[in-house]
Short mmCIF file of C-alpha atoms (C1' of nucleotides) in Angstrom, two decimals:
data_model
loop_
_atom_site.label_atom_id
_atom_site.label_comp_id
_atom_site.label_asym_id
_atom_site.label_seq_id
_atom_site.Cartn_x
_atom_site.Cartn_y
_atom_site.Cartn_z
CA MET A 1179 118.95 153.21 90.48
CA LYS A 1180 117.82 149.66 90.99
CA SER A 1181 120.76 147.39 91.50
CA THR A 1182 119.38 144.50 89.48
CA TYR A 1183 119.87 143.80 85.81
CA GLY A 1184 116.85 141.69 84.96
CA GLN A 1185 119.06 138.77 84.05
CA TYR A 1186 119.46 135.28 85.41
CA CYS A 1187 123.12 135.48 84.36
CA PRO A 1188 125.54 134.63 87.18
CA VAL A 1189 127.88 137.44 86.17
CA SER A 1190 125.11 139.93 86.69
CA LEU A 1191 124.14 138.43 90.03
CA ALA A 1192 127.76 138.75 91.12
CA SER A 1193 127.89 142.29 89.79
CA GLU A 1194 125.05 143.27 92.05
CA VAL A 1195 127.23 142.41 95.00
CA LEU A 1196 130.57 143.72 93.73
CA GLY A 1197 129.43 146.57 91.55
CA GLU A 1198 128.53 149.07 94.25
CA ARG A 1199 131.00 151.82 94.94
CA TRP A 1200 133.46 150.97 97.76
CA THR A 1201 132.38 147.35 98.10
CA ILE A 1202 135.41 145.80 96.47
CA LEU A 1203 137.71 147.95 98.56
CA ILE A 1204 135.94 146.92 101.74
CA ILE A 1205 136.36 143.27 100.86
CA PHE A 1206 140.01 143.89 100.13
CA ALA A 1207 140.53 145.68 103.44
CA LEU A 1208 138.79 142.84 105.29
CA SER A 1209 141.01 140.33 103.55
CA GLU A 1210 144.01 142.29 104.85
CA GLY A 1211 142.73 141.87 108.37
CA SER A 1212 141.05 145.21 109.04
CA SER A 1213 138.00 143.74 110.68
CA ARG A 1214 136.64 146.60 112.77
CA PHE A 1215 134.60 149.56 111.71
CA ASN A 1216 137.25 152.00 112.77
CA ARG A 1217 140.08 150.24 111.05
CA LEU A 1218 138.06 150.01 107.88
CA GLN A 1219 137.60 153.74 108.05
CA ARG A 1220 141.31 154.22 108.43
CA ALA A 1221 142.05 151.89 105.55
CA LEU A 1222 139.59 153.86 103.41
CA PRO A 1223 139.89 157.41 104.68
CA ARG A 1224 137.57 158.89 102.06
CA ILE A 1225 134.56 156.74 102.84
CA SER A 1226 131.92 158.32 105.02
CA ALA A 1227 130.68 156.54 108.13
CA SER A 1228 127.18 156.27 106.75
CA THR A 1229 128.32 154.77 103.46
CA LEU A 1230 130.55 152.28 105.24
CA ALA A 1231 127.73 151.27 107.55
CA GLN A 1232 125.36 150.86 104.62
CA ARG A 1233 127.84 148.74 102.69
CA LEU A 1234 128.53 146.51 105.65
CA ARG A 1235 124.82 145.92 106.08
CA SER A 1236 124.38 145.12 102.44
CA LEU A 1237 127.37 142.75 102.39
CA GLU A 1238 125.94 140.99 105.39
CA GLU A 1239 122.64 140.61 103.58
CA SER A 1240 124.46 139.09 100.61
CA ARG A 1241 126.17 136.77 103.11
CA VAL A 1242 129.61 137.87 102.02
CA ILE A 1243 130.51 138.99 105.52
CA SER A 1244 129.28 138.20 109.01
CA LYS A 1245 129.28 140.29 112.14
CA GLN A 1246 130.34 139.16 115.62
CA LYS A 1247 131.22 140.47 119.02
CA SER A 1248 134.90 139.74 119.39
CA VAL A 1249 135.76 137.30 122.14
CA ASP A 1250 138.15 139.56 124.05
CA GLY A 1251 136.46 142.96 124.09
CA GLY A 1252 132.82 143.56 123.36
CA ALA A 1253 133.92 145.15 120.11
CA ILE A 1254 132.16 144.25 116.89
CA GLU A 1255 134.13 142.48 114.20
CA TYR A 1256 133.36 141.81 110.57
CA GLN A 1257 134.56 138.65 108.92
CA LEU A 1258 134.49 137.29 105.45
CA THR A 1259 132.26 134.24 105.13
CA ASP A 1260 133.19 131.33 102.88
CA ALA A 1261 131.45 133.17 100.08
CA GLY A 1262 133.46 136.27 100.94
CA GLU A 1263 136.75 134.39 101.00
CA ASP A 1264 135.93 133.15 97.51
CA LEU A 1265 135.89 136.76 96.37
CA VAL A 1266 139.40 137.48 97.62
CA PRO A 1267 141.25 135.95 94.65
CA ILE A 1268 139.03 137.97 92.32
CA VAL A 1269 139.80 141.19 94.17
CA LYS A 1270 143.51 140.40 94.11
CA GLN A 1271 143.39 139.81 90.40
CA MET A 1272 141.75 143.15 90.04
CA GLY A 1273 144.71 144.63 91.89
CA GLN A 1274 147.09 142.96 89.48
CA TRP A 1275 145.09 144.30 86.59
CA GLY A 1276 145.27 147.75 88.15
CA GLN A 1277 149.02 147.52 88.42
CA ARG A 1278 149.35 146.46 84.80
CA TRP A 1279 146.79 148.61 83.09
CA ALA A 1280 145.19 151.31 85.23
CA ARG A 1281 145.47 155.00 84.48
CA ASP A 1282 148.29 157.15 85.79
CA LEU A 1283 147.83 158.69 89.20
CA GLU A 1284 146.59 162.21 89.62
CA VAL A 1285 146.89 164.59 92.56
CA GLU A 1286 143.60 163.55 94.15
CA ASP A 1287 144.74 159.93 94.31
CA LEU A 1288 147.52 160.60 96.77
CA ASP A 1289 145.75 160.51 100.13
CA PRO A 1290 148.64 160.10 102.61
CA ARG A 1291 146.46 158.50 105.30
CA HIS A 1292 145.62 155.64 102.98
CA LEU A 1293 149.24 155.31 101.96
CA ILE A 1294 150.49 155.14 105.53
CA TRP A 1295 147.82 152.61 106.40
CA SER A 1296 149.02 150.43 103.53
CA VAL A 1297 152.64 150.82 104.56
CA HIS A 1298 151.98 149.84 108.17
CA LEU A 1299 150.41 146.59 106.97
CA ARG A 1300 153.48 145.64 105.00
CA LEU A 1301 156.48 146.02 107.24
CA ASP A 1302 158.89 143.15 107.55
CA LEU A 1303 158.91 142.76 111.32
CA ASP A 1304 161.62 140.10 111.17
CA GLU A 1305 163.99 142.63 109.69
CA MET A 1306 163.26 145.24 112.33
CA PRO A 1307 164.96 145.81 115.69
CA SER A 1308 163.45 143.95 118.62
CA GLY A 1309 162.83 147.03 120.76
CA ARG A 1310 160.30 149.73 120.07
CA THR A 1311 160.95 151.36 116.72
CA THR A 1312 159.36 154.55 115.47
CA ILE A 1313 159.45 155.77 111.89
CA GLN A 1314 158.44 159.28 110.99
CA PHE A 1315 157.19 160.03 107.50
CA GLU A 1316 157.20 163.52 106.12
CA PHE A 1317 155.68 164.33 102.76
CA THR A 1318 157.51 167.44 101.83
CA ASP A 1319 155.07 168.74 99.26
CA LEU A 1320 152.05 168.64 101.58
CA ARG A 1321 150.89 171.30 103.98
CA LYS A 1322 151.38 171.06 107.73
CA VAL A 1323 148.09 169.27 108.52
CA ASP A 1324 148.78 166.44 106.08
CA ARG A 1325 152.51 166.39 106.29
CA PHE A 1326 153.62 164.11 109.15
CA TYR A 1327 152.84 160.51 110.09
CA TRP A 1328 154.40 158.06 112.50
CA ILE A 1329 154.45 154.28 112.56
CA VAL A 1330 155.34 152.72 115.88
CA VAL A 1331 156.40 149.09 115.99
CA ASN A 1332 156.60 147.40 119.35
CA LYS A 1333 156.46 143.70 120.23
CA ARG A 1334 155.32 142.88 116.71
CA LYS A 1335 152.40 145.29 117.02
CA VAL A 1336 152.28 148.08 114.46
CA ASP A 1337 150.44 151.34 115.08
CA VAL A 1338 149.81 154.39 112.97
CA CYS A 1339 149.84 157.80 114.65
CA LEU A 1340 148.58 160.98 113.10
CA LYS A 1341 150.06 162.97 115.98
CA HIS A 1342 153.58 162.99 117.29
CA PRO A 1343 153.83 159.93 119.54
CA GLY A 1344 155.65 161.89 122.29
CA HIS A 1345 159.05 160.30 121.86
CA GLU A 1346 161.75 160.79 119.28
CA PRO A 1347 161.51 158.77 116.05
CA ASP A 1348 164.35 156.37 115.32
CA VAL A 1349 164.19 156.97 111.60
CA CYS A 1350 162.81 159.92 109.68
CA VAL A 1351 161.81 159.61 106.06
CA ALA A 1352 161.19 162.70 103.96
CA SER A 1353 160.05 162.68 100.37
CA GLU A 1354 157.58 164.07 97.93
CA ILE A 1355 154.53 161.87 98.27
CA LEU A 1356 154.28 160.84 94.63
CA ARG A 1357 157.93 159.85 94.59
CA PHE A 1358 157.46 157.66 97.62
CA ILE A 1359 154.32 156.11 96.14
CA GLU A 1360 156.10 155.31 92.91
CA ALA A 1361 158.83 153.54 94.83
CA TRP A 1362 156.21 151.77 96.93
CA ARG A 1363 154.44 150.62 93.78
CA GLY A 1364 157.65 149.26 92.31
CA PHE A 1365 157.85 151.85 89.56
CA ARG A 1366 161.11 153.24 90.94
CA SER A 1367 163.89 151.62 92.88
CA LEU A 1368 163.61 152.52 96.54
CA GLU A 1369 167.35 151.98 97.00
CA ASN A 1370 168.19 154.42 94.23
CA GLU A 1371 165.87 157.05 95.56
CA VAL A 1372 167.35 156.74 99.02
CA LYS A 1373 170.94 156.69 97.78
CA SER A 1374 170.39 159.77 95.71
CA GLY A 1375 168.67 161.52 98.61
CA ARG A 1376 165.46 162.13 96.72
CA ILE A 1377 163.91 160.08 99.48
CA LYS A 1378 165.82 161.33 102.51
CA VAL A 1379 166.33 158.92 105.40
CA THR A 1380 167.85 160.18 108.63
CA GLY A 1381 168.55 158.64 112.05
CA ALA A 1382 171.17 156.47 113.68
CA PRO A 1383 173.33 154.93 110.94
CA GLU A 1384 172.47 151.26 111.61
CA MET A 1385 168.75 152.09 111.60
CA ARG A 1386 168.98 154.35 108.59
CA HIS A 1387 170.81 151.73 106.56
CA ALA A 1388 168.44 148.96 107.48
CA PHE A 1389 165.37 150.98 106.65
CA THR A 1390 164.86 149.93 103.04
CA SER A 1391 164.78 146.30 104.09
CA TRP A 1392 161.86 146.96 106.42
CA LEU A 1393 159.47 147.98 103.66
CA LEU A 1394 157.86 145.09 101.85
CA LEU A 1395 156.40 147.42 99.20
CA SER A 1396 152.98 147.10 97.62
CA ALA A 1397 151.79 143.52 97.23
CA VAL A 1398 151.83 143.93 93.44
CA ALA A 1399 155.07 145.90 93.18
CA HIS A 1400 156.63 142.99 91.29
CA VAL A 1401 153.90 142.92 88.64
CA GLY A 1402 155.12 144.55 85.47
CA ARG A 1403 153.30 147.53 84.10
CA GLN A 1404 151.92 147.04 80.60
CA ARG A 1405 150.25 150.33 79.95
CA GLN A 1406 152.42 152.90 78.32
CA GLY A 1407 153.35 155.79 80.57
CA ARG A 1408 152.16 159.31 80.08
CA GLU A 1409 154.98 160.28 77.78
CA ARG A 1410 153.66 158.00 75.07
CA THR A 1411 149.94 158.10 75.74
CA LEU A 1412 147.18 159.85 73.87
CA GLN A 1413 146.98 163.49 74.77
CA ARG A 1414 144.51 163.98 77.58
CA ARG A 1415 143.41 167.56 77.74
CA ASN A 1416 142.60 169.43 80.92
CA LYS A 1417 143.99 166.77 83.15
CA LYS A 1418 147.15 166.98 85.12
CA SER A 1419 148.51 163.51 84.84
CA TYR A 1420 151.41 162.36 86.95
CA MET B 634 129.24 160.88 92.82
CA LYS B 635 132.84 161.10 91.85
CA SER B 636 134.22 157.82 90.64
CA THR B 637 137.60 158.10 92.32
CA TYR B 638 138.58 156.88 95.77
CA GLY B 639 141.52 159.12 96.62
CA GLN B 640 143.84 156.13 96.80
CA TYR B 641 146.90 155.10 94.87
CA CYS B 642 145.85 151.49 95.49
CA PRO B 643 145.68 149.40 92.30
CA VAL B 644 142.50 147.72 93.46
CA SER B 645 140.78 151.06 93.67
CA LEU B 646 142.08 152.13 90.28
CA ALA B 647 140.69 148.93 88.84
CA SER B 648 137.41 149.47 90.67
CA GLU B 649 136.96 152.78 88.95
CA VAL B 650 136.86 150.94 85.66
CA LEU B 651 134.87 147.89 86.72
CA GLY B 652 132.69 149.35 89.42
CA GLU B 653 130.23 151.24 87.28
CA ARG B 654 126.87 149.70 86.75
CA TRP B 655 126.66 147.56 83.54
CA THR B 656 130.37 147.74 82.77
CA ILE B 657 131.23 144.21 83.76
CA LEU B 658 128.31 142.87 81.78
CA ILE B 659 129.39 144.81 78.73
CA ILE B 660 132.87 143.36 78.95
CA PHE B 661 131.38 139.90 79.32
CA ALA B 662 129.14 140.38 76.30
CA LEU B 663 132.09 141.64 74.26
CA SER B 664 134.09 138.61 75.28
CA GLU B 665 131.27 136.44 73.97
CA GLY B 666 131.59 138.11 70.59
CA SER B 667 128.77 140.65 70.67
CA SER B 668 130.79 143.46 69.21
CA ARG B 669 128.17 145.77 67.76
CA PHE B 670 126.00 148.31 69.52
CA ASN B 671 122.85 146.54 68.55
CA ARG B 672 123.99 143.12 69.60
CA LEU B 673 125.13 144.51 72.93
CA GLN B 674 121.66 145.91 73.41
CA ARG B 675 120.16 142.54 72.65
CA ALA B 676 122.52 140.80 75.03
CA LEU B 677 121.56 143.32 77.74
CA PRO B 678 117.94 144.10 77.00
CA ARG B 679 117.44 146.29 80.07
CA ILE B 680 120.22 148.75 79.34
CA SER B 681 119.19 152.05 77.76
CA ALA B 682 120.84 153.26 74.58
CA SER B 683 122.22 156.31 76.31
CA THR B 684 123.73 154.34 79.16
CA LEU B 685 125.28 151.84 76.77
CA ALA B 686 126.75 154.65 74.69
CA GLN B 687 128.11 156.36 77.79
CA ARG B 688 129.71 153.16 79.06
CA LEU B 689 131.30 152.40 75.70
CA ARG B 690 132.81 155.87 75.64
CA SER B 691 134.13 155.52 79.13
CA LEU B 692 135.60 152.07 78.46
CA GLU B 693 137.30 153.47 75.40
CA GLU B 694 138.77 156.25 77.52
CA SER B 695 140.09 153.66 79.96
CA ARG B 696 141.55 151.83 76.95
CA VAL B 697 139.70 148.65 77.77
CA ILE B 698 137.96 148.62 74.40
CA SER B 699 138.62 150.15 71.02
CA LYS B 700 136.26 151.17 68.27
CA GLN B 701 136.63 150.41 64.58
CA LYS B 702 134.74 150.44 61.35
CA SER B 703 134.39 146.79 60.44
CA VAL B 704 136.18 145.77 57.28
CA ASP B 705 133.14 144.39 55.44
CA GLY B 706 130.36 146.87 56.11
CA GLY B 707 130.84 150.37 57.40
CA ALA B 708 129.41 149.20 60.69
CA ILE B 709 131.12 150.14 63.91
CA GLU B 710 132.62 147.39 66.03
CA TYR B 711 133.89 147.40 69.57
CA GLN B 712 136.80 145.21 70.53
CA LEU B 713 138.55 144.40 73.74
CA THR B 714 142.09 145.73 73.83
CA ASP B 715 144.89 143.76 75.48
CA ALA B 716 143.94 145.43 78.74
CA GLY B 717 140.34 144.41 78.13
CA GLU B 718 141.24 140.80 77.38
CA ASP B 719 143.05 140.73 80.68
CA LEU B 720 139.75 141.48 82.38
CA VAL B 721 137.97 138.52 80.85
CA PRO B 722 139.30 135.91 83.30
CA ILE B 723 138.23 138.16 86.17
CA VAL B 724 134.74 138.50 84.77
CA LYS B 725 134.51 134.75 84.25
CA GLN B 726 135.55 134.13 87.82
CA MET B 727 132.82 136.47 88.89
CA GLY B 728 130.42 134.30 86.95
CA GLN B 729 131.66 131.23 88.76
CA TRP B 730 131.26 133.02 92.05
CA GLY B 731 127.73 133.95 91.05
CA GLN B 732 126.92 130.35 90.27
CA ARG B 733 128.27 129.20 93.63
CA TRP B 734 127.11 131.94 95.95
CA ALA B 735 124.71 134.45 94.46
CA ARG B 736 121.20 134.98 95.75
CA ASP B 737 118.23 133.02 94.46
CA LEU B 738 116.46 134.36 91.41
CA GLU B 739 113.38 136.50 91.70
CA VAL B 740 110.67 137.25 89.16
CA GLU B 741 112.34 140.40 87.84
CA ASP B 742 115.48 138.45 86.96
CA LEU B 743 113.80 136.36 84.32
CA ASP B 744 113.95 138.55 81.23
CA PRO B 745 113.30 136.07 78.40
CA ARG B 746 115.07 138.18 75.78
CA HIS B 747 118.31 137.91 77.69
CA LEU B 748 117.78 134.21 78.19
CA ILE B 749 117.18 133.53 74.52
CA TRP B 750 120.21 135.60 73.60
CA SER B 751 122.33 133.47 75.93
CA VAL B 752 120.88 130.26 74.54
CA HIS B 753 121.54 131.21 70.94
CA LEU B 754 125.22 131.73 71.79
CA ARG B 755 125.56 128.25 73.20
CA LEU B 756 124.12 125.83 70.70
CA ASP B 757 126.21 122.87 69.65
CA LEU B 758 126.11 123.35 65.90
CA ASP B 759 127.96 120.10 65.29
CA GLU B 760 125.09 118.20 66.86
CA MET B 761 122.48 119.96 64.77
CA PRO B 762 121.07 118.99 61.35
CA SER B 763 122.90 120.45 58.38
CA GLY B 764 119.88 122.15 56.84
CA ARG B 765 118.05 125.11 58.25
CA THR B 766 116.71 124.34 61.70
CA THR B 767 114.21 126.43 63.60
CA ILE B 768 113.46 126.09 67.30
CA GLN B 769 110.46 127.76 68.84
CA PHE B 770 110.50 128.60 72.53
CA GLU B 771 107.31 129.22 74.42
CA PHE B 772 107.36 130.36 78.03
CA THR B 773 103.99 129.22 79.21
CA ASP B 774 103.72 131.47 82.22
CA LEU B 775 104.33 134.71 80.29
CA ARG B 776 101.79 136.85 78.50
CA LYS B 777 101.46 136.91 74.73
CA VAL B 778 103.94 139.75 74.10
CA ASP B 779 106.76 137.99 75.94
CA ARG B 780 105.80 134.43 75.26
CA PHE B 781 107.34 133.28 71.97
CA TYR B 782 110.87 133.31 70.59
CA TRP B 783 112.52 131.60 67.67
CA ILE B 784 116.10 130.61 67.02
CA VAL B 785 116.97 129.90 63.40
CA VAL B 786 120.16 128.02 62.61
CA ASN B 787 121.32 127.97 59.02
CA LYS B 788 124.79 127.34 57.61
CA ARG B 789 126.28 127.68 61.06
CA LYS B 790 124.72 131.09 61.47
CA VAL B 791 122.39 131.49 64.44
CA ASP B 792 119.68 134.14 64.57
CA VAL B 793 117.18 135.16 67.18
CA CYS B 794 113.71 136.21 66.06
CA LEU B 795 111.19 137.98 68.23
CA LYS B 796 108.55 137.50 65.55
CA HIS B 797 107.44 134.33 63.85
CA PRO B 798 110.04 133.72 61.14
CA GLY B 799 107.39 132.89 58.53
CA HIS B 800 108.06 129.17 58.28
CA GLU B 801 107.15 126.31 60.56
CA PRO B 802 109.55 125.51 63.43
CA ASP B 803 111.18 122.09 63.43
CA VAL B 804 111.09 121.79 67.19
CA CYS B 805 108.85 123.53 69.69
CA VAL B 806 109.85 123.86 73.32
CA ALA B 807 107.30 124.87 75.92
CA SER B 808 108.06 125.39 79.59
CA GLU B 809 107.67 127.74 82.49
CA ILE B 810 110.55 130.16 82.18
CA LEU B 811 112.04 129.58 85.62
CA ARG B 812 112.04 125.84 85.06
CA PHE B 813 113.87 126.22 81.80
CA ILE B 814 116.38 128.61 83.41
CA GLU B 815 117.05 126.19 86.24
CA ALA B 816 117.79 123.46 83.75
CA TRP B 817 119.93 125.85 81.73
CA ARG B 818 121.88 126.79 84.87
CA GLY B 819 122.51 123.14 85.70
CA PHE B 820 120.29 123.16 88.77
CA ARG B 821 117.93 120.59 87.24
CA SER B 822 118.52 117.84 84.74
CA LEU B 823 117.30 118.91 81.32
CA GLU B 824 116.79 115.29 80.34
CA ASN B 825 114.56 114.63 83.33
CA GLU B 826 112.49 117.71 82.72
CA VAL B 827 111.98 116.76 79.09
CA LYS B 828 111.23 113.11 79.87
CA SER B 829 108.66 114.07 82.44
CA GLY B 830 107.10 116.59 80.08
CA ARG B 831 107.59 119.52 82.42
CA ILE B 832 109.63 120.93 79.59
CA LYS B 833 107.59 119.87 76.58
CA VAL B 834 109.41 119.27 73.32
CA THR B 835 107.41 118.62 70.14
CA GLY B 836 108.30 118.12 66.49
CA ALA B 837 109.49 115.34 64.20
CA PRO B 838 110.73 112.47 66.43
CA GLU B 839 114.38 112.52 65.31
CA MET B 840 114.55 116.27 65.89
CA ARG B 841 112.70 116.13 69.16
CA HIS B 842 114.97 113.40 70.52
CA ALA B 843 118.16 115.15 69.46
CA PHE B 844 117.09 118.44 70.96
CA THR B 845 118.66 118.12 74.40
CA SER B 846 122.05 117.47 72.82
CA TRP B 847 121.89 120.79 70.98
CA LEU B 848 121.89 122.87 74.14
CA LEU B 849 125.31 123.44 75.67
CA LEU B 850 123.77 124.98 78.80
CA SER B 851 125.16 127.93 80.71
CA ALA B 852 128.95 128.11 80.68
CA VAL B 853 129.01 127.59 84.45
CA ALA B 854 126.30 124.92 84.63
CA HIS B 855 128.89 122.42 85.82
CA VAL B 856 129.99 124.58 88.76
CA GLY B 857 128.47 123.31 91.97
CA ARG B 858 126.27 125.57 94.00
CA GLN B 859 127.53 126.23 97.51
CA ARG B 860 124.90 128.54 98.87
CA GLN B 861 122.05 126.86 100.60
CA GLY B 862 118.77 127.02 98.74
CA ARG B 863 115.79 128.97 99.89
CA GLU B 864 114.37 126.19 101.97
CA ARG B 865 117.22 126.51 104.45
CA THR B 866 117.98 130.19 104.21
CA LEU B 867 117.22 132.97 106.63
CA GLN B 868 113.68 134.16 106.22
CA ARG B 869 113.53 137.10 103.89
CA ARG B 870 110.35 139.01 104.35
CA ASN B 871 108.39 140.72 101.62
CA LYS B 872 110.33 139.09 98.87
CA LYS B 873 109.14 136.39 96.59
CA SER B 874 112.18 134.23 96.22
CA TYR B 875 112.30 131.48 93.63
"C1'" DC C 638 122.12 150.96 62.19
"C1'" DA C 639 124.40 153.56 65.72
"C1'" DG C 640 123.90 156.41 68.17
"C1'" DT C 641 122.78 161.79 70.37
"C1'" DA C 642 119.94 165.19 72.99
"C1'" DT C 643 117.05 166.39 76.51
"C1'" DC C 644 114.37 165.87 80.53
"C1'" DC C 645 113.58 164.59 85.17
"C1'" DA C 646 112.52 161.37 88.97
"C1'" DT C 647 115.35 158.75 91.78
"C1'" DT C 648 119.47 157.64 94.11
"C1'" DT C 649 123.69 158.36 96.11
"C1'" DC C 650 126.98 159.90 99.20
"C1'" DG C 651 129.65 163.05 101.90
"C1'" DA C 652 129.41 166.35 105.65
"C1'" DT C 653 127.95 167.35 109.95
"C1'" DA C 654 126.08 166.44 114.12
"C1'" DC C 655 124.67 163.33 117.44
"C1'" DT C 656 124.17 158.79 120.58
"C1'" DG C 657 124.68 154.78 123.94
"C1'" DC D 1319 134.09 152.65 119.63
"C1'" DA D 1320 130.47 151.85 116.43
"C1'" DG D 1321 127.63 153.54 114.57
"C1'" DT D 1322 122.64 156.60 113.35
"C1'" DA D 1323 120.08 160.83 111.65
"C1'" DT D 1324 119.50 164.31 108.62
"C1'" DC D 1325 120.32 167.15 104.74
"C1'" DG D 1326 121.46 168.86 100.28
"C1'" DA D 1327 124.32 168.86 96.14
"C1'" DA D 1328 125.54 165.98 92.53
"C1'" DA D 1329 125.16 162.09 89.69
"C1'" DT D 1330 122.56 158.48 87.54
"C1'" DG D 1331 120.01 156.47 84.14
"C1'" DG D 1332 115.51 155.42 81.90
"C1'" DA D 1333 112.21 157.32 78.62
"C1'" DT D 1334 111.35 159.64 74.64
"C1'" DA D 1335 112.34 161.78 70.60
"C1'" DC D 1336 115.40 162.69 67.09
"C1'" DT D 1337 119.50 162.25 63.39
"C1'" DG D 1338 122.73 161.10 59.42
#
DNA sequence: CAGTATCCATTTCGATACTG
DNA sequence: CAGTATCGAAATGGATACTG
């Protein structure tokens, strides 16, 4: 598949850059500050290393990103160029469109690693205790391997752990993953879910009660959904739709 | 290649819809009023019938377009839904980005059928004579089969002909195709090119002189280019860059 | 006109393993 | 950490021919 369209048209020239699988998501992740190879992989857990490497090369060739050794370590960092920064508003608008109009989620869309990565980027550190704070997430409908995640906040640094961090969590959150995602997306009230215990929060009372104020929710949680939910949609056969 | 990303993220849900090859261009063409299968093919001369059909189906499934029998004929028409209309500003921004930042054109990007289709959509009918007016375009660096095109304007209807329409043109335009495209894109002054004869316009004097006012130019011709031109760019080997 | 059906060469991408 | 190398299954999409 050639990537060109045979047209002088500026929309098609832009499509060559944005139209490849994963590219838009990489730009979005870069705009959120994930500038290293490894962090990009964690933001996009389903991308393979080779695909990510290929996309980064091709974005560099299009001069949408640039590559540098970071000043502190010798680690390599990717940055949006001016041209890349100009794509960010477009990508954000696509996110708004997705919130308004995209299809309902299905089981395969619920990768918990991606979810936790998103959550750890949107914690309100000013609302959180000043000492080290650890939140455990448990997705009760997933099997052991996928079930537990920890976010450790310390001195305004936020880390994701896929293994138990070795000390006791301050707050434990337990929920079905879809339910948590729907609250995160703004489709359900987080407060209601917590009050009713459908999202169960445990830990010391002052921590437990503060918890909902720590989550900033998805960046488009406030954007109103326009698409009719599954109960009113066309029948879609052979698809479990959530 | 599955089209999903395993993420709840609204950007990735939107990418599923927009990220397929040709899709963005189809939405753009629909937004310009090309609502029939045939006209879409003429707007996008390099798309195959099967690919276009597949994309239209998939856009319908995503509820970005809908399909109707037109009221007048029995012909089938595709329309943007509300969700589809909400994509139009995004696509237009992509066009602006393309004008600012996209790569330089290469030979394969210069399909004259696409160019003529674009031109015929952006004629200023109010500036044109009231009777039937025929413009002949000749791209002097192309071979016979690709060389000549005619646009016939009559009663505010604009038609493209790939064969001689059977009557004499009122104005004949002759130019290298890239030169004409650069003027059309706003990268060169059309007036200058015509004055200097590098774009040669012939015909009755009053027609010939009015001609430049008929062309509205590309919709983003006024957007300033940010990317440095080829003379200052990194060397790109093995590529003829225009 | 508005597609569908079929074929097949090309491309893509994820998995796995490996490297400095 | 930041990738590269290799492989194979799956998908893509252009060409051609055909249809109501």
